JSON list of C-alpha atoms in Angstrom, two decimals:
[
{"chain": "A", "resi": 1495, "resn": "UNK", "atom": "CA", "xyz": [1.86, -16.90, 28.99]},
{"chain": "A", "resi": 1496, "resn": "UNK", "atom": "CA", "xyz": [1.90, -15.35, 25.54]},
{"chain": "A", "resi": 1497, "resn": "UNK", "atom": "CA", "xyz": [5.72, -15.55, 25.46]},
{"chain": "A", "resi": 1498, "resn": "UNK", "atom": "CA", "xyz": [5.58, -19.32, 26.06]},
{"chain": "A", "resi": 1499, "resn": "UNK", "atom": "CA", "xyz": [3.24, -19.79, 23.09]},
{"chain": "A", "resi": 1500, "resn": "UNK", "atom": "CA", "xyz": [5.66, -18.13, 20.71]},
{"chain": "A", "resi": 1501, "resn": "UNK", "atom": "CA", "xyz": [8.96, -19.43, 22.05]},
{"chain": "A", "resi": 1502, "resn": "UNK", "atom": "CA", "xyz": [11.50, -19.78, 19.29]},
{"chain": "A", "resi": 1503, "resn": "UNK", "atom": "CA", "xyz": [9.67, -17.42, 16.92]},
{"chain": "A", "resi": 1504, "resn": "UNK", "atom": "CA", "xyz": [11.63, -14.61, 15.36]},
{"chain": "A", "resi": 1505, "resn": "UNK", "atom": "CA", "xyz": [10.47, -11.18, 16.43]},
{"chain": "A", "resi": 1506, "resn": "UNK", "atom": "CA", "xyz": [12.01, -8.15, 14.80]},
{"chain": "A", "resi": 1507, "resn": "UNK", "atom": "CA", "xyz": [11.53, -4.89, 16.59]},
{"chain": "A", "resi": 1508, "resn": "UNK", "atom": "CA", "xyz": [11.78, -1.57, 14.81]},
{"chain": "A", "resi": 1509, "resn": "UNK", "atom": "CA", "xyz": [15.05, 0.13, 15.61]},
{"chain": "A", "resi": 1510, "resn": "UNK", "atom": "CA", "xyz": [17.07, -3.09, 15.99]},
{"chain": "A", "resi": 1511, "resn": "UNK", "atom": "CA", "xyz": [20.50, -2.42, 14.59]},
{"chain": "A", "resi": 1512, "resn": "UNK", "atom": "CA", "xyz": [22.05, -4.77, 12.05]},
{"chain": "A", "resi": 1513, "resn": "UNK", "atom": "CA", "xyz": [24.99, -5.61, 14.31]},
{"chain": "A", "resi": 1514, "resn": "UNK", "atom": "CA", "xyz": [22.55, -7.07, 16.86]},
{"chain": "A", "resi": 1515, "resn": "UNK", "atom": "CA", "xyz": [21.29, -9.58, 14.30]},
{"chain": "A", "resi": 1516, "resn": "UNK", "atom": "CA", "xyz": [24.56, -10.16, 12.46]},
{"chain": "A", "resi": 1517, "resn": "UNK", "atom": "CA", "xyz": [24.63, -13.82, 13.50]},
{"chain": "A", "resi": 1518, "resn": "UNK", "atom": "CA", "xyz": [21.33, -14.42, 11.69]},
{"chain": "A", "resi": 1519, "resn": "UNK", "atom": "CA", "xyz": [21.14, -15.72, 8.14]},
{"chain": "A", "resi": 1520, "resn": "UNK", "atom": "CA", "xyz": [20.95, -13.50, 5.06]},
{"chain": "A", "resi": 1521, "resn": "UNK", "atom": "CA", "xyz": [17.16, -13.76, 4.51]},
{"chain": "A", "resi": 1522, "resn": "UNK", "atom": "CA", "xyz": [16.64, -12.26, 7.97]},
{"chain": "A", "resi": 1523, "resn": "UNK", "atom": "CA", "xyz": [18.57, -9.15, 6.90]},
{"chain": "A", "resi": 1524, "resn": "UNK", "atom": "CA", "xyz": [15.95, -8.64, 4.21]},
{"chain": "A", "resi": 1525, "resn": "UNK", "atom": "CA", "xyz": [13.12, -8.95, 6.73]},
{"chain": "A", "resi": 1526, "resn": "UNK", "atom": "CA", "xyz": [14.83, -6.45, 8.99]},
{"chain": "A", "resi": 1527, "resn": "UNK", "atom": "CA", "xyz": [15.22, -4.08, 6.07]},
{"chain": "A", "resi": 1528, "resn": "UNK", "atom": "CA", "xyz": [11.52, -4.47, 5.30]},
{"chain": "A", "resi": 1529, "resn": "UNK", "atom": "CA", "xyz": [10.70, -3.75, 8.93]},
{"chain": "A", "resi": 1530, "resn": "UNK", "atom": "CA", "xyz": [12.24, -0.29, 8.58]},
{"chain": "A", "resi": 1531, "resn": "UNK", "atom": "CA", "xyz": [9.48, 0.64, 6.10]},
{"chain": "A", "resi": 1532, "resn": "UNK", "atom": "CA", "xyz": [6.28, 0.77, 8.09]},
{"chain": "A", "resi": 1533, "resn": "UNK", "atom": "CA", "xyz": [3.12, -0.39, 6.35]},
{"chain": "A", "resi": 1534, "resn": "UNK", "atom": "CA", "xyz": [-0.30, -1.67, 7.22]},
{"chain": "A", "resi": 1535, "resn": "UNK", "atom": "CA", "xyz": [-1.35, -5.16, 6.03]},
{"chain": "A", "resi": 1536, "resn": "UNK", "atom": "CA", "xyz": [0.38, -8.43, 5.17]},
{"chain": "A", "resi": 1537, "resn": "UNK", "atom": "CA", "xyz": [0.75, -8.03, 1.38]},
{"chain": "A", "resi": 1538, "resn": "UNK", "atom": "CA", "xyz": [-0.52, -11.58, 0.68]},
{"chain": "A", "resi": 1539, "resn": "UNK", "atom": "CA", "xyz": [-1.86, -10.63, -2.79]},
{"chain": "A", "resi": 1540, "resn": "UNK", "atom": "CA", "xyz": [1.12, -8.35, -3.60]},
{"chain": "A", "resi": 1541, "resn": "UNK", "atom": "CA", "xyz": [-1.08, -5.27, -3.97]},
{"chain": "A", "resi": 1542, "resn": "UNK", "atom": "CA", "xyz": [0.41, -2.02, -2.71]},
{"chain": "A", "resi": 1543, "resn": "UNK", "atom": "CA", "xyz": [-1.68, 0.99, -1.75]},
{"chain": "A", "resi": 1544, "resn": "UNK", "atom": "CA", "xyz": [-0.02, 4.36, -1.25]},
{"chain": "A", "resi": 1545, "resn": "UNK", "atom": "CA", "xyz": [-1.87, 7.15, 0.51]},
{"chain": "A", "resi": 1546, "resn": "UNK", "atom": "CA", "xyz": [-0.89, 10.69, 1.44]},
{"chain": "A", "resi": 1547, "resn": "UNK", "atom": "CA", "xyz": [-1.84, 11.82, 4.98]},
{"chain": "A", "resi": 1548, "resn": "UNK", "atom": "CA", "xyz": [0.81, 14.10, 6.56]},
{"chain": "A", "resi": 1549, "resn": "UNK", "atom": "CA", "xyz": [-0.99, 14.21, 9.93]},
{"chain": "A", "resi": 1550, "resn": "UNK", "atom": "CA", "xyz": [-1.41, 10.42, 10.38]},
{"chain": "A", "resi": 1551, "resn": "UNK", "atom": "CA", "xyz": [0.83, 7.39, 10.85]},
{"chain": "A", "resi": 1552, "resn": "UNK", "atom": "CA", "xyz": [-1.08, 5.55, 8.10]},
{"chain": "A", "resi": 1553, "resn": "UNK", "atom": "CA", "xyz": [-4.48, 7.07, 7.40]},
{"chain": "A", "resi": 1554, "resn": "UNK", "atom": "CA", "xyz": [-7.52, 8.35, 9.31]},
{"chain": "A", "resi": 1555, "resn": "UNK", "atom": "CA", "xyz": [-10.02, 5.72, 10.50]},
{"chain": "A", "resi": 1556, "resn": "UNK", "atom": "CA", "xyz": [-12.73, 7.12, 8.22]},
{"chain": "A", "resi": 1557, "resn": "UNK", "atom": "CA", "xyz": [-10.59, 6.48, 5.14]},
{"chain": "A", "resi": 1558, "resn": "UNK", "atom": "CA", "xyz": [-9.33, 3.13, 6.43]},
{"chain": "A", "resi": 1559, "resn": "UNK", "atom": "CA", "xyz": [-12.97, 2.00, 6.73]},
{"chain": "A", "resi": 1560, "resn": "UNK", "atom": "CA", "xyz": [-13.59, 3.22, 3.18]},
{"chain": "A", "resi": 1561, "resn": "UNK", "atom": "CA", "xyz": [-10.58, 1.26, 1.89]},
{"chain": "A", "resi": 1562, "resn": "UNK", "atom": "CA", "xyz": [-11.68, -1.81, 3.85]},
{"chain": "A", "resi": 1563, "resn": "UNK", "atom": "CA", "xyz": [-15.08, -1.70, 2.13]},
{"chain": "A", "resi": 1564, "resn": "UNK", "atom": "CA", "xyz": [-13.43, -1.34, -1.26]},
{"chain": "A", "resi": 1565, "resn": "UNK", "atom": "CA", "xyz": [-11.20, -4.34, -0.52]},
{"chain": "A", "resi": 1566, "resn": "UNK", "atom": "CA", "xyz": [-14.17, -6.43, 0.63]},
{"chain": "A", "resi": 1567, "resn": "UNK", "atom": "CA", "xyz": [-15.96, -5.61, -2.63]},
{"chain": "A", "resi": 1568, "resn": "UNK", "atom": "CA", "xyz": [-12.82, -6.88, -4.40]},
{"chain": "A", "resi": 1569, "resn": "UNK", "atom": "CA", "xyz": [-12.94, -10.08, -2.30]},
{"chain": "A", "resi": 1570, "resn": "UNK", "atom": "CA", "xyz": [-9.85, -9.05, -0.32]},
{"chain": "A", "resi": 1571, "resn": "UNK", "atom": "CA", "xyz": [-9.01, -7.71, 3.13]},
{"chain": "A", "resi": 1572, "resn": "UNK", "atom": "CA", "xyz": [-6.20, -5.75, 4.80]},
{"chain": "A", "resi": 1573, "resn": "UNK", "atom": "CA", "xyz": [-4.10, -8.92, 5.00]},
{"chain": "A", "resi": 1574, "resn": "UNK", "atom": "CA", "xyz": [-4.00, -9.05, 1.21]},
{"chain": "A", "resi": 1575, "resn": "UNK", "atom": "CA", "xyz": [-2.51, -5.59, 0.70]},
{"chain": "A", "resi": 1576, "resn": "UNK", "atom": "CA", "xyz": [0.25, -3.33, 1.98]},
{"chain": "A", "resi": 1577, "resn": "UNK", "atom": "CA", "xyz": [-0.70, 0.28, 2.76]},
{"chain": "A", "resi": 1578, "resn": "UNK", "atom": "CA", "xyz": [2.03, 2.88, 3.03]},
{"chain": "A", "resi": 1579, "resn": "UNK", "atom": "CA", "xyz": [1.58, 6.54, 3.95]},
{"chain": "A", "resi": 1580, "resn": "UNK", "atom": "CA", "xyz": [3.81, 8.28, 1.43]},
{"chain": "A", "resi": 1581, "resn": "UNK", "atom": "CA", "xyz": [3.53, 11.60, 3.31]},
{"chain": "A", "resi": 1582, "resn": "UNK", "atom": "CA", "xyz": [5.37, 10.21, 6.33]},
{"chain": "A", "resi": 1583, "resn": "UNK", "atom": "CA", "xyz": [7.74, 7.86, 4.43]},
{"chain": "A", "resi": 1584, "resn": "UNK", "atom": "CA", "xyz": [8.98, 9.21, 1.11]},
{"chain": "A", "resi": 1585, "resn": "UNK", "atom": "CA", "xyz": [9.64, 5.78, -0.35]},
{"chain": "A", "resi": 1586, "resn": "UNK", "atom": "CA", "xyz": [9.92, 5.30, -4.09]},
{"chain": "A", "resi": 1587, "resn": "UNK", "atom": "CA", "xyz": [9.44, 2.31, -6.35]},
{"chain": "A", "resi": 1588, "resn": "UNK", "atom": "CA", "xyz": [13.14, 1.42, -6.20]},
{"chain": "A", "resi": 1589, "resn": "UNK", "atom": "CA", "xyz": [12.89, 0.84, -2.43]},
{"chain": "A", "resi": 1590, "resn": "UNK", "atom": "CA", "xyz": [9.45, -0.80, -2.42]},
{"chain": "A", "resi": 1591, "resn": "UNK", "atom": "CA", "xyz": [9.75, -3.12, -5.37]},
{"chain": "A", "resi": 1592, "resn": "UNK", "atom": "CA", "xyz": [12.29, -5.57, -3.89]},
{"chain": "A", "resi": 1593, "resn": "UNK", "atom": "CA", "xyz": [10.48, -5.62, -0.53]},
{"chain": "A", "resi": 1594, "resn": "UNK", "atom": "CA", "xyz": [6.84, -5.88, -1.63]},
{"chain": "A", "resi": 1595, "resn": "UNK", "atom": "CA", "xyz": [7.29, -7.52, -5.06]},
{"chain": "A", "resi": 1596, "resn": "UNK", "atom": "CA", "xyz": [4.01, -5.89, -6.13]},
{"chain": "A", "resi": 1597, "resn": "UNK", "atom": "CA", "xyz": [1.82, -7.06, -8.97]},
{"chain": "A", "resi": 1598, "resn": "UNK", "atom": "CA", "xyz": [-0.21, -3.84, -8.66]},
{"chain": "A", "resi": 1599, "resn": "UNK", "atom": "CA", "xyz": [0.28, -0.47, -7.00]},
{"chain": "A", "resi": 1600, "resn": "UNK", "atom": "CA", "xyz": [-2.57, 1.94, -6.36]},
{"chain": "A", "resi": 1601, "resn": "UNK", "atom": "CA", "xyz": [-1.51, 5.54, -5.78]},
{"chain": "A", "resi": 1602, "resn": "UNK", "atom": "CA", "xyz": [-4.11, 7.69, -4.00]},
{"chain": "A", "resi": 1603, "resn": "UNK", "atom": "CA", "xyz": [-3.23, 11.38, -4.24]},
{"chain": "A", "resi": 1604, "resn": "UNK", "atom": "CA", "xyz": [0.35, 10.66, -5.33]},
{"chain": "A", "resi": 1605, "resn": "UNK", "atom": "CA", "xyz": [1.66, 11.30, -8.83]},
{"chain": "A", "resi": 1606, "resn": "UNK", "atom": "CA", "xyz": [3.85, 8.77, -10.64]},
{"chain": "A", "resi": 1607, "resn": "UNK", "atom": "CA", "xyz": [6.68, 11.32, -10.51]},
{"chain": "A", "resi": 1608, "resn": "UNK", "atom": "CA", "xyz": [6.38, 11.73, -6.72]},
{"chain": "A", "resi": 1609, "resn": "UNK", "atom": "CA", "xyz": [6.71, 7.94, -6.44]},
{"chain": "A", "resi": 1610, "resn": "UNK", "atom": "CA", "xyz": [9.87, 7.91, -8.55]},
{"chain": "A", "resi": 1611, "resn": "UNK", "atom": "CA", "xyz": [8.39, 6.48, -11.73]},
{"chain": "A", "resi": 1612, "resn": "UNK", "atom": "CA", "xyz": [9.98, 7.65, -15.01]},
{"chain": "A", "resi": 1613, "resn": "UNK", "atom": "CA", "xyz": [6.56, 7.68, -16.70]},
{"chain": "A", "resi": 1614, "resn": "UNK", "atom": "CA", "xyz": [3.41, 9.73, -16.30]},
{"chain": "A", "resi": 1615, "resn": "UNK", "atom": "CA", "xyz": [-0.18, 8.64, -16.86]},
{"chain": "A", "resi": 1616, "resn": "UNK", "atom": "CA", "xyz": [-3.66, 9.98, -16.08]},
{"chain": "A", "resi": 1617, "resn": "UNK", "atom": "CA", "xyz": [-5.85, 9.08, -13.12]},
{"chain": "A", "resi": 1618, "resn": "UNK", "atom": "CA", "xyz": [-8.17, 6.08, -13.57]},
{"chain": "A", "resi": 1619, "resn": "UNK", "atom": "CA", "xyz": [-6.04, 4.59, -16.38]},
{"chain": "A", "resi": 1620, "resn": "UNK", "atom": "CA", "xyz": [-4.00, 1.46, -15.82]},
{"chain": "A", "resi": 1621, "resn": "UNK", "atom": "CA", "xyz": [-0.34, 1.63, -16.73]},
{"chain": "A", "resi": 1622, "resn": "UNK", "atom": "CA", "xyz": [1.86, -1.43, -16.92]},
{"chain": "A", "resi": 1623, "resn": "UNK", "atom": "CA", "xyz": [5.53, -0.68, -16.32]},
{"chain": "A", "resi": 1624, "resn": "UNK", "atom": "CA", "xyz": [8.39, -3.01, -15.47]},
{"chain": "A", "resi": 1625, "resn": "UNK", "atom": "CA", "xyz": [6.11, -5.92, -14.51]},
{"chain": "A", "resi": 1626, "resn": "UNK", "atom": "CA", "xyz": [3.76, -3.90, -12.26]},
{"chain": "A", "resi": 1627, "resn": "UNK", "atom": "CA", "xyz": [0.29, -2.51, -13.00]},
{"chain": "A", "resi": 1628, "resn": "UNK", "atom": "CA", "xyz": [-0.11, 1.03, -11.71]},
{"chain": "A", "resi": 1629, "resn": "UNK", "atom": "CA", "xyz": [-3.17, 3.17, -11.15]},
{"chain": "A", "resi": 1630, "resn": "UNK", "atom": "CA", "xyz": [-3.31, 6.74, -9.91]},
{"chain": "A", "resi": 1631, "resn": "UNK", "atom": "CA", "xyz": [-6.45, 7.98, -8.22]},
{"chain": "A", "resi": 1632, "resn": "UNK", "atom": "CA", "xyz": [-7.51, 11.20, -6.53]},
{"chain": "A", "resi": 1633, "resn": "UNK", "atom": "CA", "xyz": [-6.76, 11.44, -2.77]},
{"chain": "A", "resi": 1634, "resn": "UNK", "atom": "CA", "xyz": [-8.97, 9.27, -0.54]},
{"chain": "A", "resi": 1635, "resn": "UNK", "atom": "CA", "xyz": [-10.47, 12.35, 1.08]},
{"chain": "A", "resi": 1636, "resn": "UNK", "atom": "CA", "xyz": [-11.75, 13.42, -2.37]},
{"chain": "A", "resi": 1637, "resn": "UNK", "atom": "CA", "xyz": [-13.06, 9.94, -3.25]},
{"chain": "A", "resi": 1638, "resn": "UNK", "atom": "CA", "xyz": [-14.62, 9.30, 0.15]},
{"chain": "A", "resi": 1639, "resn": "UNK", "atom": "CA", "xyz": [-17.35, 11.95, -0.04]},
{"chain": "A", "resi": 1640, "resn": "UNK", "atom": "CA", "xyz": [-21.10, 11.65, -0.21]},
{"chain": "A", "resi": 1641, "resn": "UNK", "atom": "CA", "xyz": [-21.30, 14.47, -2.77]},
{"chain": "A", "resi": 1642, "resn": "UNK", "atom": "CA", "xyz": [-22.31, 13.94, -6.39]},
{"chain": "A", "resi": 1643, "resn": "UNK", "atom": "CA", "xyz": [-18.66, 14.31, -7.42]},
{"chain": "A", "resi": 1644, "resn": "UNK", "atom": "CA", "xyz": [-17.63, 11.75, -4.79]},
{"chain": "A", "resi": 1645, "resn": "UNK", "atom": "CA", "xyz": [-20.16, 9.26, -6.18]},
{"chain": "A", "resi": 1646, "resn": "UNK", "atom": "CA", "xyz": [-18.90, 9.76, -9.73]},
{"chain": "A", "resi": 1647, "resn": "UNK", "atom": "CA", "xyz": [-15.27, 9.29, -8.66]},
{"chain": "A", "resi": 1648, "resn": "UNK", "atom": "CA", "xyz": [-16.15, 6.17, -6.62]},
{"chain": "A", "resi": 1649, "resn": "UNK", "atom": "CA", "xyz": [-17.86, 4.64, -9.65]},
{"chain": "A", "resi": 1650, "resn": "UNK", "atom": "CA", "xyz": [-14.77, 5.36, -11.79]},
{"chain": "A", "resi": 1651, "resn": "UNK", "atom": "CA", "xyz": [-12.60, 3.77, -9.08]},
{"chain": "A", "resi": 1652, "resn": "UNK", "atom": "CA", "xyz": [-14.85, 0.70, -9.01]},
{"chain": "A", "resi": 1653, "resn": "UNK", "atom": "CA", "xyz": [-14.62, 0.28, -12.81]},
{"chain": "A", "resi": 1654, "resn": "UNK", "atom": "CA", "xyz": [-10.81, 0.29, -12.54]},
{"chain": "A", "resi": 1655, "resn": "UNK", "atom": "CA", "xyz": [-10.72, -2.17, -9.64]},
{"chain": "A", "resi": 1656, "resn": "UNK", "atom": "CA", "xyz": [-13.16, -4.58, -11.32]},
{"chain": "A", "resi": 1657, "resn": "UNK", "atom": "CA", "xyz": [-10.90, -4.67, -14.34]},
{"chain": "A", "resi": 1658, "resn": "UNK", "atom": "CA", "xyz": [-7.72, -5.03, -12.28]},
{"chain": "A", "resi": 1659, "resn": "UNK", "atom": "CA", "xyz": [-9.05, -7.85, -10.06]},
{"chain": "A", "resi": 1660, "resn": "UNK", "atom": "CA", "xyz": [-11.26, -9.56, -12.68]},
{"chain": "A", "resi": 1661, "resn": "UNK", "atom": "CA", "xyz": [-14.47, -9.09, -10.70]}
]
């Protein structure tokens, strides 16, 4: 059975209270803490993506497919990033930084102020701050359009990502 294959593996379920895992070592506490912030992806490349979709757990399929295509063009996949829906989890940089240890954070439809940054900067301009490279972009639903404006915004996004990922 599947359970036999993974015998002895640590599985942390959302909602597990700390007292239930108190016998575990200190690094496990950190994993449990990370488990309380729900995100999509494995964060292998330490790239965080924040989106803003109040009606969805993460983001609508249409926009997930769009992001997947963008990542493929950047020679990455969902395993390389961590996607958090800021609308459903109002997490700031002070909570995310120790858990994700990001090298870059891409904010789609979220201002630096909403994310708890003490600086402000325009969309499509990189901003290095405290060891992390930040970009703010329009919301995915604005970028992911077949209109002339959508095409212009996608090309501006691509220019930023090529620079960020040395493509």
